[in-house]
Each structure stands twice: as structure tokens, then as C-alpha cells.
Short mmCIF file of C-alpha atoms in Angstrom, two decimals:
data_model
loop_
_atom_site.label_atom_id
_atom_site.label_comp_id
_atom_site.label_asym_id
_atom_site.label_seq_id
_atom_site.Cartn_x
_atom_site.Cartn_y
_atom_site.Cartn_z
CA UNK A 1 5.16 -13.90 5.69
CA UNK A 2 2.76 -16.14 7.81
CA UNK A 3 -0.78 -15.89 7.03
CA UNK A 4 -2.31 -14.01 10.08
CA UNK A 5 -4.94 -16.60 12.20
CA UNK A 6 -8.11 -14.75 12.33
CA UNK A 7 -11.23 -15.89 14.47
CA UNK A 8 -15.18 -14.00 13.95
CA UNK A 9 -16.91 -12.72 17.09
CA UNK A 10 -20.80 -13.85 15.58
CA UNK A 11 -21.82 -14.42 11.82
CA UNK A 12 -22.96 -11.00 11.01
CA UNK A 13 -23.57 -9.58 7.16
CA UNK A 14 -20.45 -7.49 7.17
CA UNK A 15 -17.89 -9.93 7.79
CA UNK A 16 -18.18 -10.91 4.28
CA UNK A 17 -17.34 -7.74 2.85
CA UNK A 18 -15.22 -6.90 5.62
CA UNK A 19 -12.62 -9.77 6.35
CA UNK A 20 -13.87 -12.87 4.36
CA UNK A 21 -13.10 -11.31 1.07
CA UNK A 22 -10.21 -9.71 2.02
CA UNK A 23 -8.66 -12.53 3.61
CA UNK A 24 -8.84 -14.55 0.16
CA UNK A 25 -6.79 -11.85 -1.35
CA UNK A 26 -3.97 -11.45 1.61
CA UNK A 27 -4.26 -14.70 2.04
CA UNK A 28 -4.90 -14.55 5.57
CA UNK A 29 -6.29 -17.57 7.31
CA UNK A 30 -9.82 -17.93 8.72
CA UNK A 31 -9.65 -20.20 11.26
CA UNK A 32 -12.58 -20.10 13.80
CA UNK A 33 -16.20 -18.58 13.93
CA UNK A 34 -18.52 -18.47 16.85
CA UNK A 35 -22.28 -16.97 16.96
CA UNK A 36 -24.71 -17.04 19.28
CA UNK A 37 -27.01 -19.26 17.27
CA UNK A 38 -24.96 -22.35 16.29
CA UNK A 39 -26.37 -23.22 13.66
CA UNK A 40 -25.83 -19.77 11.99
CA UNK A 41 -22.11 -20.11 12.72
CA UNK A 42 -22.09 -23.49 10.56
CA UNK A 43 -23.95 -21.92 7.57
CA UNK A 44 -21.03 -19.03 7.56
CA UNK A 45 -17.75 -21.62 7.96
CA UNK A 46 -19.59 -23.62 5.13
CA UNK A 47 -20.13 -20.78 3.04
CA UNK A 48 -16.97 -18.80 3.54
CA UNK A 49 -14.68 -21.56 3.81
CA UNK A 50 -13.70 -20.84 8.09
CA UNK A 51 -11.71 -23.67 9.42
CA UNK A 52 -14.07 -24.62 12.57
CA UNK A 53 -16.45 -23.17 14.86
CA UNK A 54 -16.68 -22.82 18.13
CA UNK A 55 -19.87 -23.03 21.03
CA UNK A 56 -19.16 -19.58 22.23
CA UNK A 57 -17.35 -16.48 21.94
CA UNK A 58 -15.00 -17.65 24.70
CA UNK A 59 -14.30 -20.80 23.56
CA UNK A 60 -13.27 -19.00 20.19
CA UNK A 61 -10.70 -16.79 21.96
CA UNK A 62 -9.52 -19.74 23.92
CA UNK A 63 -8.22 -21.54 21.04
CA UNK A 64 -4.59 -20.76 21.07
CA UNK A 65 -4.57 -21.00 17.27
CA UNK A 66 -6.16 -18.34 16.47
CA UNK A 67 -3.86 -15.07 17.00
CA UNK A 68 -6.64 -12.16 15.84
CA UNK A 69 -10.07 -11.40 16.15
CA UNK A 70 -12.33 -9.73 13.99
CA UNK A 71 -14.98 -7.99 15.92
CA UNK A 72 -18.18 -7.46 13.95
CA UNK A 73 -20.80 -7.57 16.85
CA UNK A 74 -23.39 -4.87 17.87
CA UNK A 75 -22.17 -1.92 18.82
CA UNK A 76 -22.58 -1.99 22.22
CA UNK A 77 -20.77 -5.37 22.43
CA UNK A 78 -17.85 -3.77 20.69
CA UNK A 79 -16.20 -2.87 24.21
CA UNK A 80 -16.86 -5.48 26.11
CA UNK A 81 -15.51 -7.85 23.73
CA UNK A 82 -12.37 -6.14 22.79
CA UNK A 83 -11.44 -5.93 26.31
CA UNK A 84 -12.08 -9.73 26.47
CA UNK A 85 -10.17 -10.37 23.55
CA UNK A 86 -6.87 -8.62 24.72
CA UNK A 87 -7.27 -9.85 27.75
CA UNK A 88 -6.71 -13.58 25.91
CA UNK A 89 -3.73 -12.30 23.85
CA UNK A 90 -5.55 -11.82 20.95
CA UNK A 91 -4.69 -9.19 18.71
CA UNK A 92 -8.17 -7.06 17.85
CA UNK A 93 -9.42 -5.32 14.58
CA UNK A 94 -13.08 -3.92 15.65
CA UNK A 95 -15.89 -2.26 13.76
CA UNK A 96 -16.75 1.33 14.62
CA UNK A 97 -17.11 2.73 16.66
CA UNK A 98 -14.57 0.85 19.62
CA UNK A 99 -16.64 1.19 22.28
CA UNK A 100 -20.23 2.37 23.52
CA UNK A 101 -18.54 5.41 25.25
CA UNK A 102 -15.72 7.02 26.02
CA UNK A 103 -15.33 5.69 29.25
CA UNK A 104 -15.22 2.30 27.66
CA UNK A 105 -12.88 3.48 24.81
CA UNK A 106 -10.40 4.44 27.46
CA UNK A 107 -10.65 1.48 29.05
CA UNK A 108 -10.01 -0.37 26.15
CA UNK A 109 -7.14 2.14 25.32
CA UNK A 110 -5.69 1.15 28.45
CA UNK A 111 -5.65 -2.11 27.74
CA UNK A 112 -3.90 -2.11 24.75
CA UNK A 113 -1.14 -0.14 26.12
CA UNK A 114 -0.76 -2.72 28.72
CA UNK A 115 -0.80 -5.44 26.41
CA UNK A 116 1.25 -4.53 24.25
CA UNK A 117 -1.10 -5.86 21.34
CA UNK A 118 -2.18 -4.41 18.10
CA UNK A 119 -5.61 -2.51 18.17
CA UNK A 120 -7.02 -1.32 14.98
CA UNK A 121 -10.40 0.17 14.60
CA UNK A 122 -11.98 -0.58 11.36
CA UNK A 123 -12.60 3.18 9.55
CA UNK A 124 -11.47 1.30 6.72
CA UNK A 125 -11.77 4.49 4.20
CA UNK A 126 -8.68 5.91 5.97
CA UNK A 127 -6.41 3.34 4.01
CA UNK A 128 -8.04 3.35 1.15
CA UNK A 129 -5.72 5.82 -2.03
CA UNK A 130 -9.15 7.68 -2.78
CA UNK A 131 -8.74 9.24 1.48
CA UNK A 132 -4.87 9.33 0.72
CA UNK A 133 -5.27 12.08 -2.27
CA UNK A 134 -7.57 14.01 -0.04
CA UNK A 135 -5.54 14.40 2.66
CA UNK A 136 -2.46 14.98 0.05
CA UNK A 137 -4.39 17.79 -1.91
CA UNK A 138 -4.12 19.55 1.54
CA UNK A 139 -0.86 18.63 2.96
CA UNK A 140 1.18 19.21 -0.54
CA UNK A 141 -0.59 22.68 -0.42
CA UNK A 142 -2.35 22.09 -3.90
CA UNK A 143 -5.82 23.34 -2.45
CA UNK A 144 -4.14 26.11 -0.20
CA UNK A 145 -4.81 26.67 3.00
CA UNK A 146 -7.42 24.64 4.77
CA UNK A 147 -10.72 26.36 4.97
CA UNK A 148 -13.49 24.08 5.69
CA UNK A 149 -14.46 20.12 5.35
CA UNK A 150 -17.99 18.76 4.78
CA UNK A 151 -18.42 15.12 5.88
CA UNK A 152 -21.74 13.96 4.95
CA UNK A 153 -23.26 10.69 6.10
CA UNK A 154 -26.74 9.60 5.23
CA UNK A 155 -28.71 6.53 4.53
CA UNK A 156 -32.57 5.74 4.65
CA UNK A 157 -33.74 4.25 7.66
CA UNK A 158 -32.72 0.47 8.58
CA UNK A 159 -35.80 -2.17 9.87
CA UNK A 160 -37.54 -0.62 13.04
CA UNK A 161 -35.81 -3.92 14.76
CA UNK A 162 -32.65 -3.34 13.62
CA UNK A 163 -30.38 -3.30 16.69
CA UNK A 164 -29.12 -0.02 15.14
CA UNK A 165 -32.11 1.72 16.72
CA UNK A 166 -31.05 -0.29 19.64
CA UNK A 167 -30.47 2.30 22.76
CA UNK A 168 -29.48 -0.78 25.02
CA UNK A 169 -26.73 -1.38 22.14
CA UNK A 170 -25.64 1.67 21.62
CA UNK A 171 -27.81 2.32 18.73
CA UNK A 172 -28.34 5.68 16.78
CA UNK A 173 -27.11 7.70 13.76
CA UNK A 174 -23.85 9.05 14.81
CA UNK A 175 -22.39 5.58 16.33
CA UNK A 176 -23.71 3.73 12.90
CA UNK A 177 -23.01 6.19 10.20
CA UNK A 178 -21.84 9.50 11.51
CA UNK A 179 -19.10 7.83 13.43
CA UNK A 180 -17.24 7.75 9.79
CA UNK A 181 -18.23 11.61 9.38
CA UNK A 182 -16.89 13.05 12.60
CA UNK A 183 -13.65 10.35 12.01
CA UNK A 184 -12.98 11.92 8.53
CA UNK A 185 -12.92 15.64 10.21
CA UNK A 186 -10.36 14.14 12.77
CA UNK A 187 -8.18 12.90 9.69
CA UNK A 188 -7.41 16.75 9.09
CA UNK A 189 -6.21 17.46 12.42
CA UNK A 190 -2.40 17.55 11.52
CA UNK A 191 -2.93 20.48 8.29
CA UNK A 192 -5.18 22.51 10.37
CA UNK A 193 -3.09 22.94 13.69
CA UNK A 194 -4.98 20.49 15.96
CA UNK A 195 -7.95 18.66 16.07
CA UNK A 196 -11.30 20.02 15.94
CA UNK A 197 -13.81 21.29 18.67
CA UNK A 198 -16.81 20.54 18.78
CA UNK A 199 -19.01 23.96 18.33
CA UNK A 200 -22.70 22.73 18.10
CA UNK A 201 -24.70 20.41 17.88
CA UNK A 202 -28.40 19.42 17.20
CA UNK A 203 -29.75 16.32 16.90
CA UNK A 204 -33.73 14.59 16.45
CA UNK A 205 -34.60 11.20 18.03
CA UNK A 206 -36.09 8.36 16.08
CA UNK A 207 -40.16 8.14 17.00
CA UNK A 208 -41.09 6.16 19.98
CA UNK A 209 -37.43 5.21 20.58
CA UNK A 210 -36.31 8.19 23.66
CA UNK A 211 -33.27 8.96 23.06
CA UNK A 212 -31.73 6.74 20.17
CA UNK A 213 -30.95 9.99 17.62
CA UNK A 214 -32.50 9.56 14.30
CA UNK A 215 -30.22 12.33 12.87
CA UNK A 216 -27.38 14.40 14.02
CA UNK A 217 -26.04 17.54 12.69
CA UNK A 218 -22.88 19.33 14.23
CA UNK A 219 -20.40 22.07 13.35
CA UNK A 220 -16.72 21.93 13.70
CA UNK A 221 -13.88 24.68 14.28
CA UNK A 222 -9.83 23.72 14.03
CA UNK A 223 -7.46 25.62 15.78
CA UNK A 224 -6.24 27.35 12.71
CA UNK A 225 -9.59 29.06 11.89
CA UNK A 226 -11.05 26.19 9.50
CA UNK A 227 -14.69 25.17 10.10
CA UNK A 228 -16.08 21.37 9.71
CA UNK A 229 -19.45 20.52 8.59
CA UNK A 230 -21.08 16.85 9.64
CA UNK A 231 -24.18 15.99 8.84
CA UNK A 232 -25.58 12.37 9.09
CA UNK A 233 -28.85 10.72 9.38
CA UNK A 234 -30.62 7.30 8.94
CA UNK A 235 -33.59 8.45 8.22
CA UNK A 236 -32.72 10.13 4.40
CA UNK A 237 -34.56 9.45 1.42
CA UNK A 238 -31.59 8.48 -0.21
CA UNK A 239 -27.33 7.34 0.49
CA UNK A 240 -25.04 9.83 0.32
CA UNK A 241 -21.89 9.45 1.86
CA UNK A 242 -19.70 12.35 0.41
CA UNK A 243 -16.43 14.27 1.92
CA UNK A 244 -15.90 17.51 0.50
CA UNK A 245 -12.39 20.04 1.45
CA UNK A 246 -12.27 23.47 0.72
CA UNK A 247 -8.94 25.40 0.44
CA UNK A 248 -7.78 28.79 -0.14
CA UNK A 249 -6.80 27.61 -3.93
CA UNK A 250 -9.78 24.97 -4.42
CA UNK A 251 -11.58 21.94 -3.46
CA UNK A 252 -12.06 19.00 -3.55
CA UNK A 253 -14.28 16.51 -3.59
CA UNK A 254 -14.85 12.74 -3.07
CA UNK A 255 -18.65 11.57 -3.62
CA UNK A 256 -18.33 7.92 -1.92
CA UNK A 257 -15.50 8.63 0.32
CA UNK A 258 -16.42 5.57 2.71
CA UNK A 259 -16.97 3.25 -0.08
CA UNK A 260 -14.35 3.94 -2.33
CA UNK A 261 -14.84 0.76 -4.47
CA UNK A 262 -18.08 1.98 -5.43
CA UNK A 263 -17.23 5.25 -6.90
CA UNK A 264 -13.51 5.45 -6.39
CA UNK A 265 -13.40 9.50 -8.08
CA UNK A 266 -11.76 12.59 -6.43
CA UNK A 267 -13.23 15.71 -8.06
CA UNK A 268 -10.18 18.17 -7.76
CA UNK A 269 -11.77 21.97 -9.01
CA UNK A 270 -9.14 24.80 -8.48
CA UNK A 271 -9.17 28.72 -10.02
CA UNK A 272 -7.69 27.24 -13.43
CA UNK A 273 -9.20 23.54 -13.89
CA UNK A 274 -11.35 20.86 -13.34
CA UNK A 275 -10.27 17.28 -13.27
CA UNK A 276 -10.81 13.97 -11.98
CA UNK A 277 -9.18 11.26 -10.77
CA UNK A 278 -10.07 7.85 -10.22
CA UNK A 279 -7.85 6.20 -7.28
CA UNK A 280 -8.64 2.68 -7.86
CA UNK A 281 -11.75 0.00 -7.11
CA UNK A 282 -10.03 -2.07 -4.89
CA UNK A 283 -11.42 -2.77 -1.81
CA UNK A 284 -10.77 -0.39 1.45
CA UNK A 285 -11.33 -3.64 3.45
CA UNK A 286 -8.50 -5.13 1.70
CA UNK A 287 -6.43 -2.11 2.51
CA UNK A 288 -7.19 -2.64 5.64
CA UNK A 289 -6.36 -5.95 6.57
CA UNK A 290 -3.12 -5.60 4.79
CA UNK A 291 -2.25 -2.81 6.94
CA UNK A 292 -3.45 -4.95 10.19
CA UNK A 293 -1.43 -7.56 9.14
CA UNK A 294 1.73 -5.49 8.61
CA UNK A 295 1.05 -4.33 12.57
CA UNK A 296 0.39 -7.14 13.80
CA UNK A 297 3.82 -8.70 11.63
CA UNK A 298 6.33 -6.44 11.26
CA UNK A 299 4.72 -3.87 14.20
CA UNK A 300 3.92 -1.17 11.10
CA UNK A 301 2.29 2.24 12.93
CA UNK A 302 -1.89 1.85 12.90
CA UNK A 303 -3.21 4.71 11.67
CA UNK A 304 -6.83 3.86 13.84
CA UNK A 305 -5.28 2.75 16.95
CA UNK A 306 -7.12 2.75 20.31
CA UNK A 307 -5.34 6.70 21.19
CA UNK A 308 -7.12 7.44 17.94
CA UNK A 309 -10.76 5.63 18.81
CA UNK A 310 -10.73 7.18 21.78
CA UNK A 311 -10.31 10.50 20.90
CA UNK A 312 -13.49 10.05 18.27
CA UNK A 313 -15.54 8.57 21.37
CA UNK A 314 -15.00 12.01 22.95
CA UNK A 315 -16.05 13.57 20.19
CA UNK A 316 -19.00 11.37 19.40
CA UNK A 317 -19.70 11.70 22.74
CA UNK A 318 -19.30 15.48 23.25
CA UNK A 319 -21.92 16.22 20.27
CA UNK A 320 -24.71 13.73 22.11
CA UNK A 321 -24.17 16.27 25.13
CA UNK A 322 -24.91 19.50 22.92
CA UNK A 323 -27.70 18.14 21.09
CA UNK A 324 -29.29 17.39 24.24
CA UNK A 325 -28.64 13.53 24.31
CA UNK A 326 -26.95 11.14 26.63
CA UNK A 327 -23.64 9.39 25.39
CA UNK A 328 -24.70 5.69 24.51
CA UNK A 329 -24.78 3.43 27.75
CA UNK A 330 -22.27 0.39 28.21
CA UNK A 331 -23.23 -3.10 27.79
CA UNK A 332 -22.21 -5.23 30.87
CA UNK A 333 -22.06 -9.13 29.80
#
């Protein structure tokens, strides 16, 4: 199979986690950077081995070579960008969340469709085998029926200028962290007869920064009775980034869900027994971009698509409304 052409929208600290690495092992190609500061964008091709750079971001999805773009940019750059990119031809893995709003997310939806390109936004846990098993527990009936799921999503508090406290940027808790909790609630949409509403909400802003939220809490309810449970913050003491799923029969429970590589355990605890099992260190990035590149190759299903971003972006946005808070403004470039 042909390596997949990838270009980098900017030089930011993720990408080396998040597609350098994992292009090494699928042996994807890296074949252009840009970043706003040039000289930023040379430091990364040096460092990670990418082919060239470019002057700008348009130059970079101008060059006919490169086929997909990463998209690691601020969050409220995220739309903009991906509409920019299909509108090239470029096929488009994103960070979270894939737009500032859902507005925007449907836009970029739409755009997709139209194009006839592959969209993937990056909740890389969801093809990782440690989300697999949880979602398997439930759907081979081995917990029982579904009864509740716990997403938690909490990390101490990033630099004050940080363009995650960035309202302007569509900064705040839920788009940075508890985008991944409300995601991982959707995930159990097809074993609990529909997707979840959105029952409450409550949320505190960050200190002299009106309305960026410093911490979001919410409450879920699926159609077939089962409740959901989010809670995420960036302003803990400590990380925790847990998903725990309760069934008639048992739980279980999976302490690093979104960073499987970390702590790659499943804590399965029924009436009988208590076991674990360990589902494997490798990467969820890598999982990822193998998956992207079987879409964007053989046209394999995307389990993130843009139907699926968009219907997060309603939910994200639905919980800003009852806490009080404004859905996050769109960037215009």
C-alpha cells in the first residue's frame, strides 16, 4: 500500500505524539510542515525528519503532493482550517474537538459530504483495544444490562497564557478535556437505545477570564433508562482521566481510558470475580492513523467522522447552554 502524504497545520507539542511517531511505525510519509513562525517550522522538519516546509498554511495545502493534513492548531482554528483543507482536496484528520461550534461542525459536515473526502476527528482512545473491551463487556452482555457510565476528565490547570483559557479560541474545560468525556458517553449510544440527552449541567468559569469554564460537570440519561456521569475540570489537583460502566451483572472499569499506553488495564468486577486485563501499550495514535489510512486507502468506515463530530458539538454545546455559558465563538481568518 502507498504510504499516505501527510502535511502539519503549525509545529505544535502534540504532533509528536500524535502523527510523527505514528507515522514511523505505518510508515506513512511526512512531507510538508508550515507554522506561523518560520523558524519554528524548520526546528520541527529537522527534528522529526518532515520532507520540507512551507511559508504558510496555504502554501502547505497547495502543494499537490501532499494528499492529508494533520490538523493540530488551536481550537478555534480547528474549523476554519478543515474547511480550507477540503476545500483543496485534502483529506483531514483534526484534533478535538472539529470545530468551535456546532454551527461550524455542520458546516464542516457539509463539506465533507460534498467532497467526498475522508474526515476523521482525532478521539484517538476510540481505536485503541483497551475502548474496544469496554464497549464489548456491554455489547456481548457480560456486564448485563447497561446501567450507568462515568467519564471522568481532569487535569491541573495549564499556564494562565495557555490559549486553552483562550475564549477568542475556543478555550475552556469541556472543548480541551471534557470533549473526550462527553465523546466516550456517545460511544454507548448503540447498547443503550440511542444517544444520550443532556439532563444538567453546571459549570464554574476560570477567574478573571468571563466566560471560559474552568470546570464542567453534567449528567446524562439514554433512552433505555441508563444515566451518564461527566465530570471534567482543568483546574484539579491532580490527572485523572478514568471511564467507568456499570451493568446489571458488573462493571467495569478503565483508569486511563484516553491514554491507554500509559496504563493500558480494564478492571472487569462482576457478582463472582475480579480480574484484569491488560489490552496492550501500543499507542492509540498509532491506531489511529492506521485506521485513517485504511479510509483514506481502501475507503474503510471512520468510526469519528464529521456526522459523528457534529453530533458531540451539539452536545458540547447543549451543556454550555445549561450551565449558563455561551457555546465557544467561531474564529473568522
Amino acid at each position: 500500500m502507498e504510504p499516505l502524504r501527510i502535511g502539519i497545520l503549525g509545529a505544535a507539542r502534540i504532533s509528536g505524539r500524535a502523527i510523527v511517531e505514528p507515522a514511523k511505525l505505518t510508515g506513512a510519509r511526512l512531507v510538508a510542515v508550515a507554522a506561523r513562525d518560520a523558524d519554528r517550522a524548520e526546528a520541527f522538519a529537522a527534528e522529526h525528519g518532515v520532507e520540507r516546509v512551507h511559508a504558510s498554511y496555504q502554501e502547505l495545502l497547495d502543494d499537490p503532493e501532499v494528499e492529508a493534513i494533520y490538523n493540530p492548531l488551536a481550537n478555534g482554528l480547528h474549523g476554519p482550517w478543515n474547511l480550507k483543507a477540503l476545500a483543496a482536496g485534502k483529506h483531514v484528520l483534526t484534533e478535538k474537538p472539529s470545530a468551535s461550534n456546532a454551527a461550524e461542525a455542520r458546516q464542516v459536515r457539509d463539506a465533507v459530504h460534498s467532497s467526498g473526502l475522508v474526515f476523521m476527528e482525532a478521539f484517538h482512545y476510540a481505536y485503541h483495544p483497551v475502548m474496544r473491551r469496554l464497549l464489548e463487556l456491554v455489547a456481548k452482555g457480560e456486564l448485563g444490562d447497561l446501567q450507568h457510565v462515568e467519564t471522568t476528565m481532569v487535569m491541573p490547570p495549564p499556564p494562565e497564557d495557555d490559549p486553552r483559557w483562550s475564549l477568542p479560541l475556543a478555550g475552556g474545560a469541556v472543548m480541551d478535556v471534557g470533549c473526550y468525556a462527553l465523546h466516550a458517553q456517545r460511544m454507548f449510544t448503540p447498547y443503550a437505545g440511542g444517544a444520550p440527552r443532556l439532563v444538567s449541567a453546571r459549570a464554574g468559569e476560570r477567574k478573571r477570564l468571563p466566560g471560559v469554564d474552568e470546570w464542567l460537570n453534567a449528567d446524562l440519561e439514554f433512552p433505555n433508562g441508563a444515566t451518564g456521569a461527566v465530570r471534567t475540570s482543568m483546574a484539579a489537583e491532580e490527572v485523572e482521566f478514568s471511564l467507568k460502566v456499570v451493568g446489571s451483572r458488573g462493571e467495569a472499569f478503565a483508569p486511563v481510558y484516553v491514554l491507554p499506553q500509559r496504563d493500558d488495564r480494564v478492571v472487569v468486577t462482576t457478582k463472582e470475580d475480579t480480574w484484569v486485563e491488560h489490552r496492550g501499550t501500543r499507542t492509540s495514535w498509532t491506531y489511529q492513523l492506521e485506521a485513517f489510512t485504511g479510509a483514506v486507502r481502501n475507503g474503510a468506515p471512520v468510526l469519528t467522522d464529521a456526522d459523528d463530530a457534529l453530533a458531540t458539538m451539539e452536545l458540547i454545546d447543549a451543556c454550555y447552554v445549561a450551565a449558563g455559558m455561551t457555546p465557544r465563538p467561531a474564529t473568522a481568518l
